Coordinates of C-alpha atoms in Angstrom, one line a residue:
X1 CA 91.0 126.4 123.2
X2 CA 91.0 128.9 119.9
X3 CA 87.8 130.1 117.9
X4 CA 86.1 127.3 116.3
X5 CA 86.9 126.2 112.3
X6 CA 85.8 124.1 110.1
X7 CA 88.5 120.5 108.8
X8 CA 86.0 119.6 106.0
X9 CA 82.9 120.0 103.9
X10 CA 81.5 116.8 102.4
X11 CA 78.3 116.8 100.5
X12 CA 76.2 114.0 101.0
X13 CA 73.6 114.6 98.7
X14 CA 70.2 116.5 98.5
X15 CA 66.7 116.2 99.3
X16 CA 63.3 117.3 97.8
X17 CA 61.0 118.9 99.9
X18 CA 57.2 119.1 99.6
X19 CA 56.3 122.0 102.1
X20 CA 55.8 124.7 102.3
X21 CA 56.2 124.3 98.5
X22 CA 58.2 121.8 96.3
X23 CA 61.6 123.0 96.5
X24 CA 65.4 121.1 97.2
X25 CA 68.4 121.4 99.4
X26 CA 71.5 120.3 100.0
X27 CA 72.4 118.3 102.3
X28 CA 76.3 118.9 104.4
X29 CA 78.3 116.9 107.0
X30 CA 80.8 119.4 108.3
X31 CA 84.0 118.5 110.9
X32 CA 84.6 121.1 112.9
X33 CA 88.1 121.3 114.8
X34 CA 86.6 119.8 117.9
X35 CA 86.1 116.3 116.1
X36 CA 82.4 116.8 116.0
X37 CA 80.4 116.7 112.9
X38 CA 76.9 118.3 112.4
X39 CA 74.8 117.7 109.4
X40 CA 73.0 121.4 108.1
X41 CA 70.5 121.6 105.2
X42 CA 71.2 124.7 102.5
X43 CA 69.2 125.8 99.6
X44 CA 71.5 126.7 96.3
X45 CA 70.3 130.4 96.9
X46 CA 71.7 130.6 99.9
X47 CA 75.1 129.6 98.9
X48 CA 75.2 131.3 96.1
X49 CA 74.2 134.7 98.3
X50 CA 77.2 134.0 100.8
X51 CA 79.1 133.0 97.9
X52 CA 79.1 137.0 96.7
X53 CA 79.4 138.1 100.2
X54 CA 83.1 136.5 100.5
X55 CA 84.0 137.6 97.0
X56 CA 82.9 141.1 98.2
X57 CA 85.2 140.4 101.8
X58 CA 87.6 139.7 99.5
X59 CA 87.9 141.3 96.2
X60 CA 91.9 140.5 95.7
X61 CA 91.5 136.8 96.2
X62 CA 87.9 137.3 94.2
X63 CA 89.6 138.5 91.3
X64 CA 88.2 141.6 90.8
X65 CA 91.2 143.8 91.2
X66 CA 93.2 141.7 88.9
X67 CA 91.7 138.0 87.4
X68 CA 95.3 136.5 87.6
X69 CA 95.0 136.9 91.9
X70 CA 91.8 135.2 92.1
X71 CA 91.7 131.9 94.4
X72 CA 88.5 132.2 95.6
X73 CA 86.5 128.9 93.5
X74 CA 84.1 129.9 90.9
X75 CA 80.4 129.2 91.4
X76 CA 77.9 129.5 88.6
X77 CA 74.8 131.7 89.0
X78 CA 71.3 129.9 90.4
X79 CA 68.6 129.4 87.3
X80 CA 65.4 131.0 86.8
X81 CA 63.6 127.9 88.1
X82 CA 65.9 125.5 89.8
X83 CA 64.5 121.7 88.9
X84 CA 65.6 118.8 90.2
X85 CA 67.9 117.8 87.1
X86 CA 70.1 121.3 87.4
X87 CA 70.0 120.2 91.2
X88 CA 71.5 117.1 90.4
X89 CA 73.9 118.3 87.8
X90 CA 75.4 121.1 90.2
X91 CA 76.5 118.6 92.5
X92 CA 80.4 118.1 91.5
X93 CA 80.5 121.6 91.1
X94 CA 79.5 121.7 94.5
X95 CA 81.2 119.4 96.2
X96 CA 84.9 121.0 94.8
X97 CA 83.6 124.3 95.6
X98 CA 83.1 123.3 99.6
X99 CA 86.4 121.1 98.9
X100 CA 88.3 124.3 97.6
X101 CA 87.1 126.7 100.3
X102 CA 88.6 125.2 103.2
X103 CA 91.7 125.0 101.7
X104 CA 91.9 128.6 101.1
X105 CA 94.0 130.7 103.4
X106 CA 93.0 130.8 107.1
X107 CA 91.9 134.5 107.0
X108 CA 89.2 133.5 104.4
X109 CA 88.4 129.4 105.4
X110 CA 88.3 130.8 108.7
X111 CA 86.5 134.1 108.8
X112 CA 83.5 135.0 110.8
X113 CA 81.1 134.6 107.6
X114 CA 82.1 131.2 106.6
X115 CA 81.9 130.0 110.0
X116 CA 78.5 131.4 111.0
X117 CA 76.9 129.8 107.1
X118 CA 77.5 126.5 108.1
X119 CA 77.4 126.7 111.9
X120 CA 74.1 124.5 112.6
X121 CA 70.8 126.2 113.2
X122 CA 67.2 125.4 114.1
X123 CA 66.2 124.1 111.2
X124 CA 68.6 122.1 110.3
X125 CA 67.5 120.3 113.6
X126 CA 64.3 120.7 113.5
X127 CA 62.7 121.0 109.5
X128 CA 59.6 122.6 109.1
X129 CA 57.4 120.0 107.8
X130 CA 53.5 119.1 107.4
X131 CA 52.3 115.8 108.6
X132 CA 49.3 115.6 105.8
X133 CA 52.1 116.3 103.1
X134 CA 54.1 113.1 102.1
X135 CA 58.1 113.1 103.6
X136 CA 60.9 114.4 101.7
X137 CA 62.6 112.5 99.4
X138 CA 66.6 111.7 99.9
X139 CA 68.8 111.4 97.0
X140 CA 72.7 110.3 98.8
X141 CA 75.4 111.0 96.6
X142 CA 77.5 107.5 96.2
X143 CA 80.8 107.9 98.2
X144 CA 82.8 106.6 95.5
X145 CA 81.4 108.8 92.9
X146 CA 81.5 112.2 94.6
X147 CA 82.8 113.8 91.4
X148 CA 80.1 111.8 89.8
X149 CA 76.7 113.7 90.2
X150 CA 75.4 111.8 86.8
X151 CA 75.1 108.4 89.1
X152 CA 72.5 109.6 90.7
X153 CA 69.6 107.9 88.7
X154 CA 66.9 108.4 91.3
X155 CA 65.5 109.0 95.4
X156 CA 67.0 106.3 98.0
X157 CA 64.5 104.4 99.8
X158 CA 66.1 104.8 103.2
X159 CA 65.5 101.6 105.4
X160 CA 63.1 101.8 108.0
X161 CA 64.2 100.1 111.7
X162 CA 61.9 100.0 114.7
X163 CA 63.3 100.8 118.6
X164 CA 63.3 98.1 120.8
X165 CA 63.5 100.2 123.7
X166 CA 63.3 103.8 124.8
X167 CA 66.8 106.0 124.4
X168 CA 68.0 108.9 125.9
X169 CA 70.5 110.9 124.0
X170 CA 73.2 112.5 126.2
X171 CA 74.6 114.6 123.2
X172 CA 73.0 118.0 120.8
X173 CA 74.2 115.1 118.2
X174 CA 72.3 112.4 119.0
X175 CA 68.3 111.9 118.6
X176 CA 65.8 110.5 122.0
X177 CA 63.6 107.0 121.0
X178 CA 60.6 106.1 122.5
X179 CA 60.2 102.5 122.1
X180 CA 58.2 101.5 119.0
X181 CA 59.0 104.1 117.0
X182 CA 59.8 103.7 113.5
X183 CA 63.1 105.7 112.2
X184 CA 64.6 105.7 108.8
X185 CA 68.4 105.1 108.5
X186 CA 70.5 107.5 106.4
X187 CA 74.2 106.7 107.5
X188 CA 74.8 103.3 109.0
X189 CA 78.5 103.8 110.8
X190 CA 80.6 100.6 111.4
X191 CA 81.0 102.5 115.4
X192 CA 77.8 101.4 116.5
X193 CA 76.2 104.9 115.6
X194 CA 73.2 104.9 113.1
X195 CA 72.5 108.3 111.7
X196 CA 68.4 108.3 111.7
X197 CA 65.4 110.3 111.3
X198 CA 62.1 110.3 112.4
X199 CA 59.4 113.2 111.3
X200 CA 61.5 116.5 111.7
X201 CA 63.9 115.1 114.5
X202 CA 67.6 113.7 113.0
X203 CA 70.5 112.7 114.7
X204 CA 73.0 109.8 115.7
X205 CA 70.9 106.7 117.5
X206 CA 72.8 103.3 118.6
X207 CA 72.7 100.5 116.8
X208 CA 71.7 98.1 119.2
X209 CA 68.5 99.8 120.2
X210 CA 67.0 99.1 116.2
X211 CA 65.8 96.3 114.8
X212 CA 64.6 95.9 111.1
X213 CA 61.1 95.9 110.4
X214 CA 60.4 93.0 108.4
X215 CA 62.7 90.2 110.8
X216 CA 65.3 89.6 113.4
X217 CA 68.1 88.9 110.6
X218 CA 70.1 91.1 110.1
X219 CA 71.2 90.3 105.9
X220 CA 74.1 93.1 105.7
X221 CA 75.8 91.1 109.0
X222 CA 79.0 89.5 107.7
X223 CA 79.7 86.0 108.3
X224 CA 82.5 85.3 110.8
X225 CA 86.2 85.2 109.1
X226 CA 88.4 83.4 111.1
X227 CA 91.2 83.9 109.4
X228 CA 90.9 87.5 111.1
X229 CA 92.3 90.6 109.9
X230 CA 95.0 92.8 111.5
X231 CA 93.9 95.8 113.4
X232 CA 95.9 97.5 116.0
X233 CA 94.2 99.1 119.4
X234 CA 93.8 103.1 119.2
X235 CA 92.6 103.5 122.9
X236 CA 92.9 101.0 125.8
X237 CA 89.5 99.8 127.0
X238 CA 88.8 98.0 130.2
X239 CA 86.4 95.1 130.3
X240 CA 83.2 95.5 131.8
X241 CA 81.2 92.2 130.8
X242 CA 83.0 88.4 131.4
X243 CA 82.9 88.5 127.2
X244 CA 84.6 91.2 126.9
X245 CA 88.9 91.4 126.6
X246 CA 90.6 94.2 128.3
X247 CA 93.4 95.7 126.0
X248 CA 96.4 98.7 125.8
X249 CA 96.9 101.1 123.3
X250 CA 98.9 99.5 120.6
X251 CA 98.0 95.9 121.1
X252 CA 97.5 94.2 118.0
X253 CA 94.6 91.8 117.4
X254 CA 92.4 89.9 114.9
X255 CA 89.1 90.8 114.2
X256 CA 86.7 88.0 113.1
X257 CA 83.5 89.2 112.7
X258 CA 82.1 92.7 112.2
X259 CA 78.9 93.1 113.9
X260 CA 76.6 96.3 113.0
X261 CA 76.4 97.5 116.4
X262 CA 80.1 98.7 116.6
X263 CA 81.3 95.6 119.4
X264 CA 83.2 93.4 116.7
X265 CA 84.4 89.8 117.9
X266 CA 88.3 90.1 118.1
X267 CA 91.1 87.5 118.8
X268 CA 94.2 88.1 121.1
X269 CA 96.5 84.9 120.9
X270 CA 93.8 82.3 121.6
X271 CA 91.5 84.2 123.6
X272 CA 88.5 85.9 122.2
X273 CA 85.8 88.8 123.0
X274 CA 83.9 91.4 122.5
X275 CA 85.7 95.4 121.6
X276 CA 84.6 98.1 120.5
X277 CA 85.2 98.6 117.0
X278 CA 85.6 102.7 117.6
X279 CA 88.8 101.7 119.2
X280 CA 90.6 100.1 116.2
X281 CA 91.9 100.7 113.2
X282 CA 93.3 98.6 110.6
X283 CA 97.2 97.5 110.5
X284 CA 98.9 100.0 108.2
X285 CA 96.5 102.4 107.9
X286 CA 97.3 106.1 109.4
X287 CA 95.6 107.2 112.5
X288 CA 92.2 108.4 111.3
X289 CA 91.1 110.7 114.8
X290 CA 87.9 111.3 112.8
X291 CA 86.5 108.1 113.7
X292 CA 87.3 108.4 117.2
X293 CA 85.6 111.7 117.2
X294 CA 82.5 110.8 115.9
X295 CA 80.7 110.1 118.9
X296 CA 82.3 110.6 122.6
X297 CA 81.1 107.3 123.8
X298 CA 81.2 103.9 122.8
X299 CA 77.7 102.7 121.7
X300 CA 75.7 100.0 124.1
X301 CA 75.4 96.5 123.6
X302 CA 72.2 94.4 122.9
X303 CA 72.5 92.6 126.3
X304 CA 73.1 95.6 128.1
X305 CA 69.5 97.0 127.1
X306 CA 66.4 96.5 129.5
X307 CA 63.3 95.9 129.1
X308 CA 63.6 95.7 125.6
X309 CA 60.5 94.6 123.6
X310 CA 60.9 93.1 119.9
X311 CA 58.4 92.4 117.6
X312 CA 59.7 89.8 116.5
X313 CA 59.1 85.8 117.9
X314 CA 62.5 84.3 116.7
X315 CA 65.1 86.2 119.0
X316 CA 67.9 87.3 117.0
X317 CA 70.9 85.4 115.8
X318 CA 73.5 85.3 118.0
X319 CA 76.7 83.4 118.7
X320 CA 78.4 82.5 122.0
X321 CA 82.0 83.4 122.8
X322 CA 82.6 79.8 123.5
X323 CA 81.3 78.6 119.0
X324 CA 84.1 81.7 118.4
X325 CA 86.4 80.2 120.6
X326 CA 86.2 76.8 119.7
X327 CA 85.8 77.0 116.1
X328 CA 88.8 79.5 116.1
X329 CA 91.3 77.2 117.7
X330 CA 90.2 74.7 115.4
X331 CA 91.1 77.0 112.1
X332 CA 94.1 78.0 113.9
X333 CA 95.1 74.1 114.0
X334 CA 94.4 73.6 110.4
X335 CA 96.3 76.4 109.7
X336 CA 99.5 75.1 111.6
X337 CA 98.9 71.7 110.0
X338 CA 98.9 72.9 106.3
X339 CA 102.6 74.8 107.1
X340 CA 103.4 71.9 108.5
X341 CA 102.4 69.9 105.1
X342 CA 104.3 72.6 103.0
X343 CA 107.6 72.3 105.5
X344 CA 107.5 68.5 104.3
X345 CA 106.6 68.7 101.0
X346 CA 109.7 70.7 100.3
X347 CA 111.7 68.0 102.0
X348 CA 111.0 65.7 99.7
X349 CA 112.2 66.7 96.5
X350 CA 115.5 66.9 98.0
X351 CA 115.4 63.4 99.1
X352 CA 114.4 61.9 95.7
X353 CA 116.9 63.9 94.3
X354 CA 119.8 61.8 96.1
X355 CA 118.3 58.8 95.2
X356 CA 118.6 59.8 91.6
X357 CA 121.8 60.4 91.8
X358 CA 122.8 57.1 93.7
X359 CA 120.5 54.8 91.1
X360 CA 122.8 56.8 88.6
X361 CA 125.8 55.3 89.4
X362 CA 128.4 53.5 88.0
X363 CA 127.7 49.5 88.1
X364 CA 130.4 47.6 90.2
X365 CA 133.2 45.3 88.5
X366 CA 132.2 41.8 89.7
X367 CA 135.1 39.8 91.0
X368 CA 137.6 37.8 88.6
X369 CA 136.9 34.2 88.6
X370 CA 139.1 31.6 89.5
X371 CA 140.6 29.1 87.7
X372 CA 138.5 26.1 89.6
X373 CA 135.6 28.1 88.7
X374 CA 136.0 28.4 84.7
X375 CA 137.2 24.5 84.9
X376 CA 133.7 23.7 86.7
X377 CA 131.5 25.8 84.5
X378 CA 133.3 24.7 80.9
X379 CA 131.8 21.9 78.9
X380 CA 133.6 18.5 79.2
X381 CA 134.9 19.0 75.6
X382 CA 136.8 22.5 76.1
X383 CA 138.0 21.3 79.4
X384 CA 139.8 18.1 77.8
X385 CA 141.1 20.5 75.1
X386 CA 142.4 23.1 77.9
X387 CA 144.1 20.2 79.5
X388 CA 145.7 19.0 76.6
X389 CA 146.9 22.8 75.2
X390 CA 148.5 22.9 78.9
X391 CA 150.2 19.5 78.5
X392 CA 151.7 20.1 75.0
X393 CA 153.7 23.6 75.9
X394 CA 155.9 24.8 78.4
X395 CA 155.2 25.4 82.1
X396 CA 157.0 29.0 81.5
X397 CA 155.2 29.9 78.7
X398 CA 151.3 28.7 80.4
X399 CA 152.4 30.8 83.2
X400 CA 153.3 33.8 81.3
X401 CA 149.8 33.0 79.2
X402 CA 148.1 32.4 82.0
X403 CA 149.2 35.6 83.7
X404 CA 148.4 37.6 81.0
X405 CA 145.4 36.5 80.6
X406 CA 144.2 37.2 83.9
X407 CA 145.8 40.2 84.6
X408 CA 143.8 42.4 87.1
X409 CA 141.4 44.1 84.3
X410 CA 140.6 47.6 84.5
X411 CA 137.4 49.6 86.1
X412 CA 136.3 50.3 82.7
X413 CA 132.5 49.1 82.4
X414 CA 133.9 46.8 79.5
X415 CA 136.7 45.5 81.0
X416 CA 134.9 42.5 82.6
X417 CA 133.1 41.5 78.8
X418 CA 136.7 41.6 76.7
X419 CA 138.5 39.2 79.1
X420 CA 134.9 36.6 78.3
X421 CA 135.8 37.4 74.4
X422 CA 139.0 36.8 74.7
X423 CA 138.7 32.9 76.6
X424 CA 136.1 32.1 74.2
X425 CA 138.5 32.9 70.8
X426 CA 141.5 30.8 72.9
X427 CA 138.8 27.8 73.5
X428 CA 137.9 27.8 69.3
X429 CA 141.9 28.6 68.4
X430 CA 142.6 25.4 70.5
X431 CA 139.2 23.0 69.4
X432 CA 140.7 24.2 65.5
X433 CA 144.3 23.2 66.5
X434 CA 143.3 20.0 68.0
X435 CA 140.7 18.7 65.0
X436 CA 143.4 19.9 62.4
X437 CA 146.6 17.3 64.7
X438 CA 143.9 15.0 64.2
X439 CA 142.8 14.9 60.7
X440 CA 146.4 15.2 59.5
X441 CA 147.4 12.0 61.8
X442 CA 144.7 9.9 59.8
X443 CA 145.6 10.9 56.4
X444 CA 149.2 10.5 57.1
X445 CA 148.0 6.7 58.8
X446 CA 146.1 6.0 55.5

């Protein structure tokens, strides 16, 4: 393997110091090339000193043989007396200075005096501190304000958690608990890995061996989702518990609750179980090796711990594999039943759509009616008068009449009404006719 470099500078914030005197520093997490990531502690003086060292390394790139040739970042001059608001204000400045520098050509991002500034030492370790004088105070820069140093309004109370057991770190990364003691969390990683301090010890600490000081609830816990989200398996992992699920690289799965000690709940088909969230990363995202490199080992669970001693009376709140599995099927039911619903509901349209279109046709023609049939349904009056009109002209010429009038009428929707017009005129003509022979007979009588 080559000479160690450094992938990134992130500022994180500063803190203010009380011994041996009131003064601040800044706090760094570099990522080295390896995938590990140390957190070192710098005064502004000091950068500000290696800062003219490099532009001395390098006067082309510094600008001082010719302005237009400089690359190396500017970086403005410490004050006279360095408060905490010029502290605070210097932090963007800062931050793209860091930003800037590992960017810069490999002979100067990766030269000897770069590397050895923010290589870790002692103190950053180990702070000299004074346990009469009160702790320092941290002021974490917000990670979506980086650029931002005017959102810093004031210190962060870092929450204090208490260790349920004792904890041997196998790692220069990682801090040693005794049960009992009281750490304050700086970084809370969804891996399972808790960054913490405790007097002038810092380092990484699991999860599962802290509990809060003040009860067994954890508040920041999510609630379990069981409409899951997508994540897709990084590196295979082989169970070890019977609550665990054994998966390949690639697999994809549903996560349905995210639990702070870095073993989420996941779904595969309709099984559940426990995986390590360091092994995952979310569907469409790129492959992030950072996270895997943050810690070499997965981070114990709860139930793996002995002889762990809470404070607490009320055990913590936790939830058995067979409540996940059972209420997941049951979402998973719902959820085929409401496509189902939906499949229907766009049947139907299409459905009363054809009944529209038959209720919009076209009314039949009713039948013609027989002869027999008007006879029948006629008063007595027009029938004697039909009878009489059929008597009094010739069989041809009733035929022809007859014919005529009863032709097959057409499929026009008025067809059917014109021929009933048409009988009714020929049933007045013929009651006229009849009462006119009549009245003319008397007054030719008289």
């Amino acid at each position: 393997m080559g000479d160690a470099f450094i992938r990134h500078i992130e500022l994180l914030g500063y803190e203010k110091r009380f011994f041996p005197s009131q003064h601040y520093v800044y706090m760094f997490l570099v990522k080295w090339n390896d995938l590990s990531e140390k957190l070192i502690y710098r005064r502004f003086t000091e950068i500000y000193e290696f800062h003219k060292a490099l532009k001395e390394m390098f006067p082309i790139e510094s600008g001082d043989i010719n302005a237009e040739n400089r690359i190396i970042p500017h970086l403005p001059a410490p004050k006279w007396f360095d408060g905490q608001r010029s502290t605070q204000s210097r932090q963007g400045t800062l931050a793209e200075y860091c930003y800037t520098l590992v960017n810069l050509p490999h002979k100067i991002s990766r030269c000897l005096h770069v590397v050895s500034f923010f290589e870790v030492r002692p103190d950053d370790m180990n702070p000299v501190t004074d346990s009469q004088i009160r702790k320092p105070e941290v002021f974490l820069l917000p990670k979506d304000a980086k650029k931002n140093a005017s959102d810093i309004t004031g210190p962060i109370v870092l929450q204090t958690y208490r260790a349920i057991a004792d904890y041997e770190k196998s790692s220069k990364s990682e801090m040693a608990l005794k049960a009992g003691d009281a750490v304050d969390v700086v970084e809370k990683s969804e891996t399972g890995w808790w960054f913490c301090q405790l007097k002038n010890k810092r380092g990484w600490v699991p999860a599962a061996y802290l509990e809060p000081m003040d009860g067994p609830d954890e508040s920041e816990e999510q609630e379990p989702n069981y409409a899951g989200e997508l994540y897709v398996v990084q590196k295979s992992y082989t169970a070890v518990e019977e609550d665990e699920l054994t998966l390949k690289e690639g697999d994809t799965i549903e996560v349905i609750h995210k639990l702070l000690d870095g073993w989420w709940v996941i779904r595969k088909d309709e099984t559940t179980g426990y995986y390590p969230s360091m092994y995952l990363k979310k569907s469409g995202e790129v492959n992030t090796a950072e996270k895997s490199g943050l810690r070499n080992h997965i981070p114990p669970r709860r139930s793996t711990i002995r002889n762990a001693k809470s404070i607490h009376n009320k055990g913590r709140k936790q939830i058995s594999q067979e409540t996940y599995r059972r209420n997941s099927k049951k979402y998973m039911q719902n959820r085929r039943n409401m496509r189902g619903n939906l499949q229907n509901k766009d049947i139907i349209p299409e459905t009363n759509e054809q009944e529209e279109n038959k209720s919009k046709a076209q009314p039949a023609v009713p039948p013609r009616p027989s002869k027999d049939l008007i006879m029948n349904r006629c008063t007595e009056s027009t029938r004697r008068k039909i009878i009489t009109a059929a008597s009094s002209c010739p069989k041809e010429q009733c035929e022809h009449f007859h014919q005529h009038l009863w032709a097959e009428p057409s499929h026009s929707p008025g067809s059917s009404s014109l021929a009933g017009s048409l009988l009714s005129l020929i049933c007045i003509l013929n009651d006229f006719f009849f009462w006119f022979l009549t009245v003319t007979s008397i007054a030719l009588r008289l």
